[in-house]
CSV table of C-alpha atoms and ligand atoms in Angstrom, one decimal:
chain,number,residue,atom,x,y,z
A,159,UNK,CA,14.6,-11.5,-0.1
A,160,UNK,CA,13.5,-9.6,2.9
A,161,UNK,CA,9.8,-9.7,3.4
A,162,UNK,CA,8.2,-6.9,6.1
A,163,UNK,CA,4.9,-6.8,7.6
A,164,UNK,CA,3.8,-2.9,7.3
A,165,UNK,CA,2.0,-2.0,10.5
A,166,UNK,CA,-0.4,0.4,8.7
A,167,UNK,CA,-1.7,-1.2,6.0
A,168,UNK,CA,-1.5,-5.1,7.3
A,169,UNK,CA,0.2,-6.4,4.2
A,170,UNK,CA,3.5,-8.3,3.8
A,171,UNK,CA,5.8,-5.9,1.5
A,172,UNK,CA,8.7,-7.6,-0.5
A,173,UNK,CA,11.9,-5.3,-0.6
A,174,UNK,CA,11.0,-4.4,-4.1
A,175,UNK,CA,7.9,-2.4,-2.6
A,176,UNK,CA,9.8,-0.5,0.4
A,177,UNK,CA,12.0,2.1,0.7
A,178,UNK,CA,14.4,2.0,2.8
A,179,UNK,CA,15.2,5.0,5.3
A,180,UNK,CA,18.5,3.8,7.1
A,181,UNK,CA,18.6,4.5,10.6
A,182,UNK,CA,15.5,4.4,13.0
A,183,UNK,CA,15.3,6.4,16.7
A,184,UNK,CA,17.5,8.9,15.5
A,185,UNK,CA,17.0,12.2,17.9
A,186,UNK,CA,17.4,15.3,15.8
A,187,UNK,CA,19.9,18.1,16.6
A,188,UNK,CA,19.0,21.8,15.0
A,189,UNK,CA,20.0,25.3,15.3
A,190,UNK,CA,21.3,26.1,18.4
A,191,UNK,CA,22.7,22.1,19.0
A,192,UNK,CA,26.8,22.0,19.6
A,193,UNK,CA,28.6,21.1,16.6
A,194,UNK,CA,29.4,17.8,17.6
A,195,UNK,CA,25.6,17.2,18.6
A,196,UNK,CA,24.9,18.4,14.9
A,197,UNK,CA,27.8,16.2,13.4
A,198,UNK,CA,26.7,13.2,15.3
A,199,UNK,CA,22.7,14.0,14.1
A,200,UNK,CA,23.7,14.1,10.3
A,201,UNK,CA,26.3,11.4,10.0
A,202,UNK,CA,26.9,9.1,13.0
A,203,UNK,CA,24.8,6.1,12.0
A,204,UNK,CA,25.4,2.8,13.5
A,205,UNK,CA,26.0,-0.1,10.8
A,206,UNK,CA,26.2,-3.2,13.0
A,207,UNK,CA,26.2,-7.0,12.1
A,208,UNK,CA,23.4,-8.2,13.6
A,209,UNK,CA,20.6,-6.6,15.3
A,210,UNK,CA,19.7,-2.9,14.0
A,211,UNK,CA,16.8,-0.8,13.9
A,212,UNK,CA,15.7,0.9,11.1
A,213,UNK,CA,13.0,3.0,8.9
A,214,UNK,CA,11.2,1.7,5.7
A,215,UNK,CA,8.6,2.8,4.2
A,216,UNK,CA,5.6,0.9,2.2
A,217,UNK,CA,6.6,2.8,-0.5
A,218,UNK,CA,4.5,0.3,-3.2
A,219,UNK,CA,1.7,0.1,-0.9
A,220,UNK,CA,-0.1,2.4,1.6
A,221,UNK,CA,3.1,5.0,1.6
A,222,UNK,CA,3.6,5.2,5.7
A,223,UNK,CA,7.0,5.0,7.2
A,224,UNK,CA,6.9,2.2,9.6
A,225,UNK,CA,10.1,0.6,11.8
A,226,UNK,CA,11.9,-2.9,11.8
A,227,UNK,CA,14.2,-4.3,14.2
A,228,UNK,CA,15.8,-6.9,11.4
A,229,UNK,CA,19.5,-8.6,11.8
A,230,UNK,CA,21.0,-7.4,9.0
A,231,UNK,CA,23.8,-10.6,9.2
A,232,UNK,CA,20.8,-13.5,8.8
A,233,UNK,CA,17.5,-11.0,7.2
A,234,UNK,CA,15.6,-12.5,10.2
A,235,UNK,CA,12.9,-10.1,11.5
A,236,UNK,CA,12.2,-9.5,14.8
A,237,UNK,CA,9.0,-7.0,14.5
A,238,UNK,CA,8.2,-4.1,12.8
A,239,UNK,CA,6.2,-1.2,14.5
A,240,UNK,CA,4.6,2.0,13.5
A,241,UNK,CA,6.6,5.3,13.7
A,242,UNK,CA,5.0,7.5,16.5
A,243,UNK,CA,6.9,6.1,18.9
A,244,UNK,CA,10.4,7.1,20.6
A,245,UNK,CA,11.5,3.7,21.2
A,246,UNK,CA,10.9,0.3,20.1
A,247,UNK,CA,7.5,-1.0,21.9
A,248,UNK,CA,7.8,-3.8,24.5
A,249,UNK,CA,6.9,-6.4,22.9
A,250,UNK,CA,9.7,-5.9,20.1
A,251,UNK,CA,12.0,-6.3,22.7
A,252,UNK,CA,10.6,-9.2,24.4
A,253,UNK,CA,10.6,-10.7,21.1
A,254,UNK,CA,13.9,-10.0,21.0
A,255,UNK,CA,15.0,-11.2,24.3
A,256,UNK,CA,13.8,-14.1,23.0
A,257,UNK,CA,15.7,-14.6,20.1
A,258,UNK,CA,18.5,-13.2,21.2
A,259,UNK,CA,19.3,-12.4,25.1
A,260,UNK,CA,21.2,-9.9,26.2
A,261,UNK,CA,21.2,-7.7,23.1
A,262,UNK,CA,21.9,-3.8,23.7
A,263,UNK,CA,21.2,-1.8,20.4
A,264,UNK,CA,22.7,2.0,21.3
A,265,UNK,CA,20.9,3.2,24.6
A,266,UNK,CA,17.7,0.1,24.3
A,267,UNK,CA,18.2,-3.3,25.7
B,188,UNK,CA,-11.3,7.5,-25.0
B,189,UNK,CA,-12.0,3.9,-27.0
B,190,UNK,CA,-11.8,0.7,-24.6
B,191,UNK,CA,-9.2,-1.4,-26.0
B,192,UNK,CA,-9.3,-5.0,-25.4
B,193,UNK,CA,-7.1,-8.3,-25.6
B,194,UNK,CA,-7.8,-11.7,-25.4
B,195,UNK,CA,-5.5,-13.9,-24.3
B,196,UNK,CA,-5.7,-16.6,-21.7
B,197,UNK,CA,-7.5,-13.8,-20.1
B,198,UNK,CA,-9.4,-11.5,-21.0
B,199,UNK,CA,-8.0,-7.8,-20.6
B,200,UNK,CA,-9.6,-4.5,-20.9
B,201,UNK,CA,-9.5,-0.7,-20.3
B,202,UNK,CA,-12.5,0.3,-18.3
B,203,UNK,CA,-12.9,3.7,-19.2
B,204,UNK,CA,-16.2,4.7,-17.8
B,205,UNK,CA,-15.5,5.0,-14.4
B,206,UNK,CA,-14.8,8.5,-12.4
B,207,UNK,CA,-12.8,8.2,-9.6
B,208,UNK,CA,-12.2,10.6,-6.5
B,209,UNK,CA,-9.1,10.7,-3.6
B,210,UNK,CA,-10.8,11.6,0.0
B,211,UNK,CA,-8.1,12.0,2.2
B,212,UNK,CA,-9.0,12.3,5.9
B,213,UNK,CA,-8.7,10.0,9.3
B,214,UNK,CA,-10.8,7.2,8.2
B,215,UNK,CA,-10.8,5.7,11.8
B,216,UNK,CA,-13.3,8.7,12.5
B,217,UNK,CA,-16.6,7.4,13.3
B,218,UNK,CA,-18.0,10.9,11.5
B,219,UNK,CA,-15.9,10.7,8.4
B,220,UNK,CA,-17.2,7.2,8.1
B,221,UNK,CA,-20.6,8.1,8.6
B,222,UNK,CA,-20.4,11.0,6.2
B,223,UNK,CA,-19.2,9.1,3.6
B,224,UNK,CA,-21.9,5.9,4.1
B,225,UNK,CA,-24.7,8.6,3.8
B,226,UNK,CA,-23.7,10.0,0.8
B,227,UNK,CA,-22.6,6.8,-0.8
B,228,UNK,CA,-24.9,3.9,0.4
B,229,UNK,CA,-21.7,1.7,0.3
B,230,UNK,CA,-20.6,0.5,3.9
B,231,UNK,CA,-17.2,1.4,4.8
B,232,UNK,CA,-14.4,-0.7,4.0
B,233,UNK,CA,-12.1,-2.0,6.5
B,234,UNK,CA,-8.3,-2.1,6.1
B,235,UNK,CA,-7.5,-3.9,2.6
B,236,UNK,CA,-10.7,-4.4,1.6
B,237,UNK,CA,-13.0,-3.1,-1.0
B,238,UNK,CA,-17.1,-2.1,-0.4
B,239,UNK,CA,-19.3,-1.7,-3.5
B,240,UNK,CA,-22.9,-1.2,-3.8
B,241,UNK,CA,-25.0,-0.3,-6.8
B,242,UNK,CA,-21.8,0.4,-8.9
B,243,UNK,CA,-20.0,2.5,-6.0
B,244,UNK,CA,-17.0,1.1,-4.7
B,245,UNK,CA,-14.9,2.3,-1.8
B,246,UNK,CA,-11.5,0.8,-1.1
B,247,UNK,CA,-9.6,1.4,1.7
B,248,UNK,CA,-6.1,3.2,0.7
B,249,UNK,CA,-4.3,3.9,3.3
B,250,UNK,CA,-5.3,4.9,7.2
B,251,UNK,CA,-6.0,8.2,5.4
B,252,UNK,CA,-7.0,8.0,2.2
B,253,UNK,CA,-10.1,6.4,0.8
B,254,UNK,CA,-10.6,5.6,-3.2
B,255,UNK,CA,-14.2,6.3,-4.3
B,256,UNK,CA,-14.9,5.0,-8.0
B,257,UNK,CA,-18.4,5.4,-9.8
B,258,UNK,CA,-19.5,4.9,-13.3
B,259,UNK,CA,-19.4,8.6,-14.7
B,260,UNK,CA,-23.2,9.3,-15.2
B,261,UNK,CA,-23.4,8.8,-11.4
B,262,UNK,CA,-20.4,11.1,-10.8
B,263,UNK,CA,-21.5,14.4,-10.4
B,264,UNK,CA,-23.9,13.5,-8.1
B,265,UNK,CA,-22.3,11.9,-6.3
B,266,UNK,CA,-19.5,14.2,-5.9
B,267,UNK,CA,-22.2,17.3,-5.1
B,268,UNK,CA,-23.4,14.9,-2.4
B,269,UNK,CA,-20.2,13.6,-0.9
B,270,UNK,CA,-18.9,17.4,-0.6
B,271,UNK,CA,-22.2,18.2,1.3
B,272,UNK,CA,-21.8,15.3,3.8
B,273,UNK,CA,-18.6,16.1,4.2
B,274,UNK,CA,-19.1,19.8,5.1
B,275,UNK,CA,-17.0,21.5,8.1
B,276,UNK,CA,-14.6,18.1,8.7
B,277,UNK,CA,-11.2,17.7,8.4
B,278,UNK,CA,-10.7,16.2,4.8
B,279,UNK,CA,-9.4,16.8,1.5
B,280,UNK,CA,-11.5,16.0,-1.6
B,281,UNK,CA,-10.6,15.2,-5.3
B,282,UNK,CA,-11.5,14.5,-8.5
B,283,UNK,CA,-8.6,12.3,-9.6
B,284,UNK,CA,-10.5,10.7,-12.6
B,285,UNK,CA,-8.2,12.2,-15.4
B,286,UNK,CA,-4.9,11.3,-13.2
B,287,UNK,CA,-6.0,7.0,-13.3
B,288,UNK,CA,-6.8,4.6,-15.5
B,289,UNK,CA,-8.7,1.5,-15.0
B,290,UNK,CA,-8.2,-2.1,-16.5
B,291,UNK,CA,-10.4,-5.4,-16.1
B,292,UNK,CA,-9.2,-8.9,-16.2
B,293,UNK,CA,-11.3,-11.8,-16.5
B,294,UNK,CA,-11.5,-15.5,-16.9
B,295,UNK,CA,-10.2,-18.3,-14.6
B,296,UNK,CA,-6.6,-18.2,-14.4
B,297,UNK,CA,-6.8,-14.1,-13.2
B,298,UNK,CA,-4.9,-14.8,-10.4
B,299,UNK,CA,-2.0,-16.8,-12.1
B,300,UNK,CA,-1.8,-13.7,-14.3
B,301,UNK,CA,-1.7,-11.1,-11.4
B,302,UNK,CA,0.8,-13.6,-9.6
B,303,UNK,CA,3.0,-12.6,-13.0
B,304,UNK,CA,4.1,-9.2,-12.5
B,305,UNK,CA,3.2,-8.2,-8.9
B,306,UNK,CA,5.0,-9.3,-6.2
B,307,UNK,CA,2.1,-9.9,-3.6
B,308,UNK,CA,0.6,-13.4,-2.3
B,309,UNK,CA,-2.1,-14.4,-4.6
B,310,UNK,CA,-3.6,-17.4,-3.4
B,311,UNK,CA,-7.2,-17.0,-2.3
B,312,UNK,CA,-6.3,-17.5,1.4
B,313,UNK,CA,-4.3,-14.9,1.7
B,314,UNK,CA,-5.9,-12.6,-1.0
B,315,UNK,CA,-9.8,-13.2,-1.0
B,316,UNK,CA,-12.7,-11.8,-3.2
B,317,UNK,CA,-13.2,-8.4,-1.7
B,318,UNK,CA,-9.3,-7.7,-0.9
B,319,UNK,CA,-7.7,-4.5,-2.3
B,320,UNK,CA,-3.9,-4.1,-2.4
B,321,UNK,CA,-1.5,-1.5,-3.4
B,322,UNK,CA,1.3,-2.5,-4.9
B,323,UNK,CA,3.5,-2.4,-8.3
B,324,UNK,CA,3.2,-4.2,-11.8
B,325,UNK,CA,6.4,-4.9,-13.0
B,326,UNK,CA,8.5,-1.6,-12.7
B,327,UNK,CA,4.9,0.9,-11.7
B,328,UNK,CA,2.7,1.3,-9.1
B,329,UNK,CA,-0.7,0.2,-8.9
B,330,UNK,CA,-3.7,-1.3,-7.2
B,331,UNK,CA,-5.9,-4.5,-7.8
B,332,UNK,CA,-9.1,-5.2,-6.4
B,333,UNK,CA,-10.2,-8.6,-6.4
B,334,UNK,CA,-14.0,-8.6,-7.3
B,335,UNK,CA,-15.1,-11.7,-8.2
B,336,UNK,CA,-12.7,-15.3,-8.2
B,337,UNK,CA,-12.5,-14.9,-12.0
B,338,UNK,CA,-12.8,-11.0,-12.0
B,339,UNK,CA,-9.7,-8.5,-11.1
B,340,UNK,CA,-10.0,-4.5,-11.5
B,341,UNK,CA,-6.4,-2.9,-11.8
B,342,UNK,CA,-5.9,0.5,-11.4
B,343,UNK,CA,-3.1,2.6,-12.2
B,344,UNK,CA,-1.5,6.4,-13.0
B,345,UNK,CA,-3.1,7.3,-16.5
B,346,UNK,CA,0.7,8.5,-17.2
B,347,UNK,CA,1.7,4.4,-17.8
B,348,UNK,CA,-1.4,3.4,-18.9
B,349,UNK,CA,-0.2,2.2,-22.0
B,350,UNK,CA,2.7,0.6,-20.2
B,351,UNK,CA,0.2,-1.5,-18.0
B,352,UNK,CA,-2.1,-2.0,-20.9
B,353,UNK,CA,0.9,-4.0,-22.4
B,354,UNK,CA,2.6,-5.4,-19.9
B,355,UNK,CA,-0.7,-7.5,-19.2
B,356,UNK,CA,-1.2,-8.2,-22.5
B,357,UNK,CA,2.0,-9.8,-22.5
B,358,UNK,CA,1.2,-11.9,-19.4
B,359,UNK,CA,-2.1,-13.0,-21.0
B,360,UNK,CA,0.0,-14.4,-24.4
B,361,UNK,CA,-1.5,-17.4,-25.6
B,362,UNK,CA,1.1,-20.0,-24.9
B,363,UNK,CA,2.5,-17.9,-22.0
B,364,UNK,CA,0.3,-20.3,-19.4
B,365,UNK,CA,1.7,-21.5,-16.1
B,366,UNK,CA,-1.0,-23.4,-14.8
B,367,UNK,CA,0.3,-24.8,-11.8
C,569,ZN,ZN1,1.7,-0.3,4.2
């Protein structure tokens, strides 16, 4: 069972109270965006063993989308953080870096 | 609307007499909390928790949304005075008392029978009197406020009422203790 801490509300949330969004730091790509810009936007989503970011939300609970930097191979969490934020805050990576060194998730290490 | 009852190892029952109202707004604003402590006497409740005085309670939702529930002969005014208080900032108002229903438990094993059908950390360290927590019973959502050690309000959508209503009378079965 994965268990998340949701950043808004303080709470531990089981799975069976989240919602889970799939990919987190995506950058969007609208009108105007080259096709392959817009391609990448709506389907290119990185599914790797191991460390990954992603999107839940508290979905029984306070209803905020929040992130989590999980390993999806062994459920173990690293942090989760709230959502106004472009890229995971520093001390999700350093607790990373702790765990694991010399991880590289997309364009973060 | 009659207040059913069951008694089982506890004691469950509709609480029907309470209005209840949805203020949405940024409830780390030092104005909005002002505002609402002068028009409700209650202090303001911090994240999770729940703030009741003379029958008013206040339970902190979300970092936006606030839950206001009075017994209905105070409604009205209170409403008339909240709106006031409120005047010219950023918030959104509501009567939500036909949209929710409200259910008591008592007796001493309360917790035990919460611990049945929501999926939340019971134990009084992690969850003590005063907490409030959103969360789901069995297959709904809801929210429990834990008022006394042997005293829990549950709240739900007035749409599953009947689904609630049952689904903790079946947790309260005579026979049906854990009593770990
Ligand atoms: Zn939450």
């Amino acid at each position: 069972m994965l268990i998340l801490n949701c950043p808004y509300c303080g709470r531990e949330k089981d799975e069976t109270e989240l919602a889970a969004g799939g990919e987190a730091h995506l950058k969007r790509f609208g009108p105007g965006s080259s096709d392959q810009d817009f391609e990448g936007y709506l389907f290119d989503r990185a599914n790797p063993k191991g460390l990954h970011f992603e999107r839940w939300r508290c979905a029984a609970g306070c209803g905020k989308w929040f992130h989590a930097a999980r390993c999806t191979a062994t459920l173990e969490v690293f942090g989760t953080y709230k959502a106004q934020t472009l890229e995971p805050p520093k001390t999700i990576r350093d607790a990373i870096t702790a765990k694991r060194p010399g991880w590289s998730w997309r364009n973060f290490s | 609307m009659s207040d059913r009852e069951f008694q089982g190892y506890v004691h469950v029952r509709q609480d029907s007499g309470q209005c209840m109202f949805t203020l949405r707004a940024n409830l780390a604003s030092t104005k909005i909390k002002a505002a609402v402590k002068s028009a409700t006497g209650v202090a303001f409740p911090n994240r999770g928790l729940c703030e009741v005085s003379e029958g008013c309670t206040l339970a902190w939702m979300s970092p936006d949304e606030l839950l206001i529930m009075v017994p209905t002969a105070q409604a009205q005014k209170l409403l008339t005075g909240l709106e006031a208080a409120l005047e010219g900032l950023h918030v959104l108002l509501e009567d939500v008392s036909d949209a929710r229903a409200k259910f008591i438990l008592s007796g001493a094993h309360v917790r035990e029978v919460l611990g049945k059908l929501a999926p939340m950390d019971c134990h009084p360290a992690q969850f003590p009197v005063g907490s409030f927590n959103r969360t789901r019973f069995a297959q709904v959502a809801g929210a429990v406020f834990m008022e006394q050690e042997d005293l829990i309000s549950i709240i739900c959508f007035r749409s599953v009422q009947d689904y609630v209503f049952t689904l903790f009378c079946d947790a309260v079965a005579p026979g049906s203790e854990v009593l770990l």
